[in-house]
Short mmCIF file of N, CA and C in Angstrom, two decimals:
data_model
loop_
_atom_site.label_atom_id
_atom_site.label_comp_id
_atom_site.label_asym_id
_atom_site.label_seq_id
_atom_site.Cartn_x
_atom_site.Cartn_y
_atom_site.Cartn_z
N MET A 18 5.74 4.99 4.00
CA MET A 18 5.39 6.09 3.72
C MET A 18 5.85 7.16 2.19
N TYR A 19 4.90 7.02 0.98
CA TYR A 19 5.68 7.58 0.53
C TYR A 19 4.95 9.18 -0.23
N SER A 20 5.31 10.48 -0.13
CA SER A 20 4.87 11.30 -0.39
C SER A 20 5.66 12.25 -1.61
N SER A 21 4.40 13.35 -1.73
CA SER A 21 5.21 14.03 -3.23
C SER A 21 4.16 15.05 -3.37
N GLN A 22 4.33 16.33 -4.12
CA GLN A 22 3.55 17.46 -4.47
C GLN A 22 3.43 17.31 -5.95
N PHE A 23 2.59 18.00 -6.13
CA PHE A 23 2.21 18.29 -7.69
C PHE A 23 1.57 19.69 -7.68
N GLU A 24 1.53 19.86 -9.11
CA GLU A 24 0.68 21.12 -9.71
C GLU A 24 -0.67 20.70 -10.99
N MET A 25 -1.73 21.22 -10.49
CA MET A 25 -2.20 21.37 -11.32
C MET A 25 -2.70 22.43 -11.58
N THR A 26 -3.11 22.75 -13.32
CA THR A 26 -2.89 23.93 -13.29
C THR A 26 -4.49 24.37 -13.81
N GLU A 27 -4.93 23.39 -13.79
CA GLU A 27 -6.43 23.44 -13.45
C GLU A 27 -7.16 22.42 -13.56
N VAL A 28 -9.28 22.07 -12.35
CA VAL A 28 -9.51 20.81 -11.94
C VAL A 28 -10.91 21.20 -12.62
N LEU A 29 -11.24 20.77 -13.93
CA LEU A 29 -12.81 20.27 -14.10
C LEU A 29 -13.04 19.25 -13.56
N ALA A 30 -15.02 20.16 -13.27
CA ALA A 30 -15.86 19.96 -12.74
C ALA A 30 -16.50 18.70 -13.14
N ASP A 31 -16.56 18.43 -15.15
CA ASP A 31 -16.84 17.76 -15.84
C ASP A 31 -16.01 16.36 -16.31
N LYS A 32 -14.88 16.29 -15.64
CA LYS A 32 -13.35 15.90 -16.40
C LYS A 32 -13.90 14.72 -14.53
N HIS A 33 -13.26 13.13 -14.60
CA HIS A 33 -12.64 12.77 -13.69
C HIS A 33 -12.03 12.15 -14.24
N TYR A 34 -11.04 12.16 -12.49
CA TYR A 34 -9.45 12.06 -12.15
C TYR A 34 -9.26 10.92 -11.48
N VAL A 35 -8.38 9.94 -11.63
CA VAL A 35 -8.24 8.32 -11.59
C VAL A 35 -6.49 8.17 -11.00
N LEU A 36 -5.89 8.36 -10.01
CA LEU A 36 -4.75 7.84 -9.19
C LEU A 36 -4.66 6.39 -9.39
N GLN A 37 -4.14 6.30 -10.40
CA GLN A 37 -3.19 4.77 -11.30
C GLN A 37 -1.64 4.89 -10.71
N LEU A 38 -1.42 3.62 -10.06
CA LEU A 38 -0.49 3.21 -9.90
C LEU A 38 -0.04 2.35 -10.96
N ASP A 39 0.91 2.14 -10.89
CA ASP A 39 1.93 0.69 -11.90
C ASP A 39 1.94 -0.31 -11.24
N THR A 40 2.14 -0.57 -10.17
CA THR A 40 2.11 -1.92 -8.97
C THR A 40 2.53 -1.27 -8.05
N LEU A 41 2.04 -2.23 -7.07
CA LEU A 41 1.62 -1.99 -5.81
C LEU A 41 1.62 -3.45 -5.41
N TYR A 42 2.55 -3.81 -3.99
CA TYR A 42 2.96 -4.82 -3.40
C TYR A 42 1.77 -5.05 -2.23
N GLU A 43 0.52 -5.54 -2.05
CA GLU A 43 0.02 -5.22 -1.39
C GLU A 43 -0.46 -4.20 -0.88
N SER A 44 -0.83 -3.61 -0.45
CA SER A 44 -2.79 -2.39 -0.57
C SER A 44 -2.23 -1.33 0.44
N ALA A 45 -1.93 0.02 -0.29
CA ALA A 45 -2.47 1.07 0.02
C ALA A 45 -3.52 1.98 0.73
N LYS A 46 -2.89 2.62 1.42
CA LYS A 46 -4.60 3.84 1.67
C LYS A 46 -3.82 4.85 1.41
N ILE A 47 -4.64 5.91 0.24
CA ILE A 47 -4.80 7.19 -0.48
C ILE A 47 -4.88 8.06 0.50
N ARG A 48 -3.85 9.24 0.65
CA ARG A 48 -5.00 10.72 1.43
C ARG A 48 -4.06 11.92 0.17
N ILE A 49 -5.29 12.66 -0.34
CA ILE A 49 -4.37 13.62 -0.90
C ILE A 49 -4.85 15.41 -0.10
N ASN A 50 -4.38 16.05 0.11
CA ASN A 50 -4.33 17.08 0.34
C ASN A 50 -4.99 16.81 2.45
N GLY A 51 -4.50 16.36 2.39
CA GLY A 51 -4.67 15.83 4.16
C GLY A 51 -6.07 15.07 4.05
N GLN A 52 -6.49 14.92 3.39
CA GLN A 52 -7.71 14.03 2.96
C GLN A 52 -7.88 12.60 2.60
N ASP A 53 -8.62 12.17 3.71
CA ASP A 53 -8.60 10.24 2.83
C ASP A 53 -9.35 9.84 1.19
N ALA A 54 -8.58 9.31 0.65
CA ALA A 54 -9.21 9.35 -1.11
C ALA A 54 -9.14 8.01 -0.45
N GLY A 55 -9.10 7.13 0.59
CA GLY A 55 -9.59 5.64 -0.51
C GLY A 55 -8.11 4.16 -0.54
N GLN A 56 -8.53 3.43 -0.10
CA GLN A 56 -7.59 2.38 -0.50
C GLN A 56 -7.37 1.40 -1.57
N ILE A 57 -6.10 1.30 -1.39
CA ILE A 57 -6.43 0.29 -2.76
C ILE A 57 -5.32 -0.71 -2.89
N TRP A 58 -6.30 -1.93 -3.42
CA TRP A 58 -4.94 -3.17 -2.91
C TRP A 58 -5.59 -4.22 -4.06
N SER A 59 -6.01 -3.98 -4.95
CA SER A 59 -6.32 -4.69 -6.44
C SER A 59 -5.61 -4.16 -7.83
N LEU A 60 -5.68 -5.22 -8.16
CA LEU A 60 -5.72 -4.54 -10.10
C LEU A 60 -6.61 -4.11 -9.94
N PRO A 61 -6.92 -2.90 -11.02
CA PRO A 61 -5.74 -2.65 -10.95
C PRO A 61 -4.92 -1.37 -11.16
N TYR A 62 -5.21 -1.64 -9.81
CA TYR A 62 -4.43 -0.40 -8.43
C TYR A 62 -5.05 1.39 -8.66
N SER A 63 -5.87 1.90 -9.25
CA SER A 63 -6.72 3.13 -9.51
C SER A 63 -7.16 3.06 -9.04
N LEU A 64 -7.67 4.08 -7.88
CA LEU A 64 -8.27 5.13 -7.58
C LEU A 64 -9.35 5.98 -7.90
N PRO A 65 -10.47 6.39 -7.98
CA PRO A 65 -11.62 7.31 -8.16
C PRO A 65 -10.74 8.59 -7.70
N LEU A 66 -10.72 9.71 -7.74
CA LEU A 66 -10.68 11.42 -6.59
C LEU A 66 -11.13 11.80 -6.82
N GLY A 67 -12.71 11.79 -7.05
CA GLY A 67 -14.00 12.47 -7.44
C GLY A 67 -13.38 14.06 -7.33
N ASN A 68 -13.98 15.11 -6.06
CA ASN A 68 -12.99 16.81 -5.95
C ASN A 68 -12.60 16.15 -5.26
N ILE A 69 -11.21 15.72 -5.14
CA ILE A 69 -10.40 16.17 -4.18
C ILE A 69 -9.42 16.35 -4.58
N LEU A 70 -9.35 16.98 -5.49
CA LEU A 70 -7.69 17.27 -6.36
C LEU A 70 -8.69 19.29 -5.98
N LYS A 71 -7.13 20.58 -6.22
CA LYS A 71 -7.62 21.26 -6.54
C LYS A 71 -6.71 22.69 -6.94
N LYS A 72 -7.62 23.35 -7.65
CA LYS A 72 -6.21 24.01 -8.72
C LYS A 72 -4.79 24.07 -7.67
N GLY A 73 -3.47 24.02 -8.43
CA GLY A 73 -2.03 24.70 -7.83
C GLY A 73 -1.27 23.58 -6.80
N THR A 74 -1.56 23.42 -6.06
CA THR A 74 0.08 22.32 -5.20
C THR A 74 -0.80 21.61 -4.72
N ASN A 75 -0.71 19.76 -5.03
CA ASN A 75 -1.10 19.14 -4.13
C ASN A 75 -0.18 18.03 -3.87
N THR A 76 -0.40 17.45 -2.42
CA THR A 76 -0.16 16.65 -1.81
C THR A 76 -0.78 15.38 -1.94
N ILE A 77 0.44 14.32 -2.31
CA ILE A 77 -0.27 12.94 -2.14
C ILE A 77 0.82 12.15 -1.21
N GLU A 78 0.37 11.57 -0.09
CA GLU A 78 0.75 10.39 0.92
C GLU A 78 0.00 8.85 0.27
N ILE A 79 0.97 8.15 0.38
CA ILE A 79 0.45 6.61 -0.08
C ILE A 79 1.45 6.35 0.83
N GLU A 80 0.97 5.63 1.74
CA GLU A 80 1.02 5.17 3.22
C GLU A 80 0.53 3.24 2.94
N VAL A 81 2.07 2.40 2.19
CA VAL A 81 2.03 1.01 2.45
C VAL A 81 1.66 0.24 2.82
N ALA A 82 0.75 -0.53 3.00
CA ALA A 82 0.98 -1.89 4.18
C ALA A 82 2.14 -2.74 3.52
N ASN A 83 2.90 -3.92 4.76
CA ASN A 83 4.32 -4.25 4.10
C ASN A 83 3.76 -6.03 3.70
N LEU A 84 3.50 -6.50 3.45
CA LEU A 84 3.88 -8.00 3.58
C LEU A 84 3.68 -8.65 4.15
N MET A 85 2.43 -9.32 5.48
CA MET A 85 3.32 -10.14 6.54
C MET A 85 3.76 -11.28 7.03
N ALA A 86 4.19 -11.60 5.44
CA ALA A 86 5.37 -12.74 5.50
C ALA A 86 6.22 -11.86 6.00
N ASN A 87 6.67 -10.88 5.62
CA ASN A 87 8.19 -10.06 5.61
C ASN A 87 7.91 -10.08 6.99
N ARG A 88 7.60 -9.24 7.38
CA ARG A 88 7.02 -9.05 8.99
C ARG A 88 6.82 -10.38 9.43
N ILE A 89 6.97 -11.46 9.48
CA ILE A 89 7.37 -12.71 10.33
C ILE A 89 8.42 -13.10 10.48
N ARG A 90 8.85 -13.16 8.60
CA ARG A 90 9.93 -13.35 8.64
C ARG A 90 11.66 -12.37 9.42
N GLN A 91 11.45 -10.90 9.59
CA GLN A 91 12.00 -10.57 10.61
C GLN A 91 11.80 -10.60 11.28
N MET A 92 10.26 -10.74 11.96
CA MET A 92 10.73 -10.73 13.65
C MET A 92 11.33 -12.44 14.42
N ASP A 93 11.13 -13.78 13.02
CA ASP A 93 12.38 -14.56 13.40
C ASP A 93 13.38 -14.91 13.88
N ARG A 94 13.69 -14.06 12.76
CA ARG A 94 15.67 -13.66 12.30
C ARG A 94 16.14 -12.17 13.83
N ASN A 95 14.71 -11.83 14.18
CA ASN A 95 15.70 -11.08 15.26
C ASN A 95 14.66 -12.39 16.81
N GLY A 96 14.62 -12.69 16.35
CA GLY A 96 14.17 -13.62 17.60
C GLY A 96 12.76 -13.33 18.17
N GLN A 97 11.80 -12.30 17.90
CA GLN A 97 11.10 -11.73 18.13
C GLN A 97 10.31 -12.88 18.88
N LYS A 98 9.09 -12.93 20.09
CA LYS A 98 7.99 -14.35 20.51
C LYS A 98 6.67 -13.49 19.50
N ARG A 99 6.74 -14.54 18.91
CA ARG A 99 5.37 -14.05 18.11
C ARG A 99 3.75 -13.91 18.90
N GLN A 100 2.58 -13.44 18.53
CA GLN A 100 1.45 -13.47 19.51
C GLN A 100 1.10 -14.63 19.45
N ASP A 101 0.60 -15.34 20.64
CA ASP A 101 0.01 -16.98 20.87
C ASP A 101 -1.80 -16.83 20.42
N TYR A 102 -2.10 -17.83 20.16
CA TYR A 102 -3.27 -18.01 19.76
C TYR A 102 -4.01 -18.31 20.77
N TYR A 103 -5.37 -18.16 21.00
CA TYR A 103 -5.82 -19.82 22.08
C TYR A 103 -5.87 -21.05 20.98
N ASP A 104 -5.72 -22.05 22.15
CA ASP A 104 -5.90 -23.44 21.04
C ASP A 104 -4.85 -23.65 19.63
N THR A 105 -4.20 -22.99 18.93
CA THR A 105 -3.02 -22.50 18.43
C THR A 105 -2.23 -22.68 17.95
N LYS A 106 -0.95 -23.63 17.52
CA LYS A 106 0.05 -23.59 17.88
C LYS A 106 0.33 -23.70 16.51
N PHE A 107 1.51 -23.27 16.00
CA PHE A 107 1.60 -23.21 14.47
C PHE A 107 3.18 -23.84 14.30
N VAL A 108 2.96 -24.92 13.58
CA VAL A 108 4.51 -25.94 13.63
C VAL A 108 4.95 -25.83 11.69
N ASN A 109 5.59 -26.70 11.89
CA ASN A 109 6.27 -26.67 10.05
C ASN A 109 5.57 -28.16 9.80
N ILE A 110 5.75 -28.67 8.92
CA ILE A 110 5.56 -30.34 8.41
C ILE A 110 6.08 -31.21 9.15
N ASP A 111 6.59 -31.06 9.70
CA ASP A 111 7.33 -32.47 11.10
C ASP A 111 6.71 -31.85 12.04
N TYR A 112 6.33 -31.13 12.12
CA TYR A 112 5.86 -31.03 13.67
C TYR A 112 6.41 -30.30 14.81
N GLU A 113 7.51 -30.13 14.43
CA GLU A 113 8.40 -28.83 14.90
C GLU A 113 7.92 -27.57 14.44
N PRO A 114 8.56 -26.69 15.72
CA PRO A 114 8.23 -25.58 15.36
C PRO A 114 7.72 -24.61 14.32
N PHE A 115 7.02 -23.78 14.42
CA PHE A 115 7.12 -23.11 13.36
C PHE A 115 8.58 -21.84 12.99
N ARG A 116 9.17 -21.87 12.39
CA ARG A 116 10.04 -21.23 11.65
C ARG A 116 10.05 -20.24 10.41
N ALA A 117 10.40 -18.77 10.03
CA ALA A 117 9.99 -18.26 9.06
C ALA A 117 10.59 -17.10 8.76
N ASP A 118 12.31 -17.80 9.44
CA ASP A 118 13.22 -16.43 9.43
C ASP A 118 14.28 -17.48 8.68
N THR A 119 14.42 -18.40 7.61
CA THR A 119 14.82 -18.17 6.33
C THR A 119 14.03 -18.67 5.00
N TRP A 120 13.12 -17.42 4.94
CA TRP A 120 12.19 -17.23 3.93
C TRP A 120 13.16 -15.85 3.02
N SER A 121 12.57 -15.93 2.41
CA SER A 121 12.90 -14.89 1.46
C SER A 121 12.17 -13.83 1.30
N VAL A 122 13.40 -12.52 1.22
CA VAL A 122 12.52 -11.71 0.93
C VAL A 122 11.26 -10.64 0.01
N MET A 123 9.97 -10.71 -0.18
CA MET A 123 9.26 -10.46 -0.99
C MET A 123 9.28 -9.66 -1.40
N PRO A 124 8.53 -8.87 -2.35
CA PRO A 124 8.71 -7.55 -3.27
C PRO A 124 7.89 -6.80 -2.08
N SER A 125 7.63 -5.71 -2.13
CA SER A 125 6.70 -5.14 -1.29
C SER A 125 7.44 -3.45 -1.28
N GLY A 126 6.14 -2.42 -1.83
CA GLY A 126 5.97 -1.29 -2.03
C GLY A 126 5.48 -1.19 -3.05
N LEU A 127 5.72 0.24 -3.41
CA LEU A 127 5.58 0.76 -4.52
C LEU A 127 6.38 0.07 -6.40
N ALA A 128 5.86 0.17 -7.31
CA ALA A 128 6.80 0.09 -8.33
C ALA A 128 6.42 0.80 -9.33
N GLY A 129 6.88 1.18 -10.53
CA GLY A 129 6.63 2.08 -11.36
C GLY A 129 6.22 3.13 -11.37
N ARG A 130 5.65 3.89 -12.08
CA ARG A 130 5.29 5.66 -12.37
C ARG A 130 3.55 4.99 -11.08
N VAL A 131 3.38 6.30 -10.67
CA VAL A 131 2.35 7.27 -10.08
C VAL A 131 2.00 8.21 -10.86
N ILE A 132 0.29 7.82 -11.33
CA ILE A 132 0.11 9.18 -12.67
C ILE A 132 -1.62 8.96 -11.34
N ILE A 133 -2.03 10.11 -12.64
CA ILE A 133 -3.12 10.83 -12.78
C ILE A 133 -3.98 10.82 -13.82
N LYS A 134 -4.30 9.99 -13.88
CA LYS A 134 -5.49 9.82 -15.61
C LYS A 134 -6.86 10.63 -15.57
N ILE A 135 -7.08 10.99 -16.64
CA ILE A 135 -8.40 12.13 -17.30
C ILE A 135 -8.92 11.53 -17.87
N TYR A 136 -10.55 10.84 -17.33
CA TYR A 136 -11.03 11.29 -18.32
C TYR A 136 -12.88 12.01 -18.27
N ASP A 137 -13.17 11.59 -19.62
CA ASP A 137 -14.50 12.50 -20.10
C ASP A 137 -15.84 11.70 -18.97
#
């Protein structure tokens, strides 16, 4: 969870405010001032904010979902049992039990700037 506060000296009704993330690895749920603002999961990593901003102090929370491959890797490294699914067995190319513990960690989270753009 990422969180921060920022000040808005004014919020104009005739302007459009858009949250812009430079880089997002996977998906994020956005809350501003405790209200659900929406989700971002693909380029251009932006979200129209409607009238959720207020004059004065605003609080933003960005809850990022980790890449599931990283989670599976960590579970295998820790020896945790994964869910068995009805009629499905995961195996590797040689029909041996599937293991992800040798996978490299993939990028996850936010990278770069988090900004609010203002449009007419």
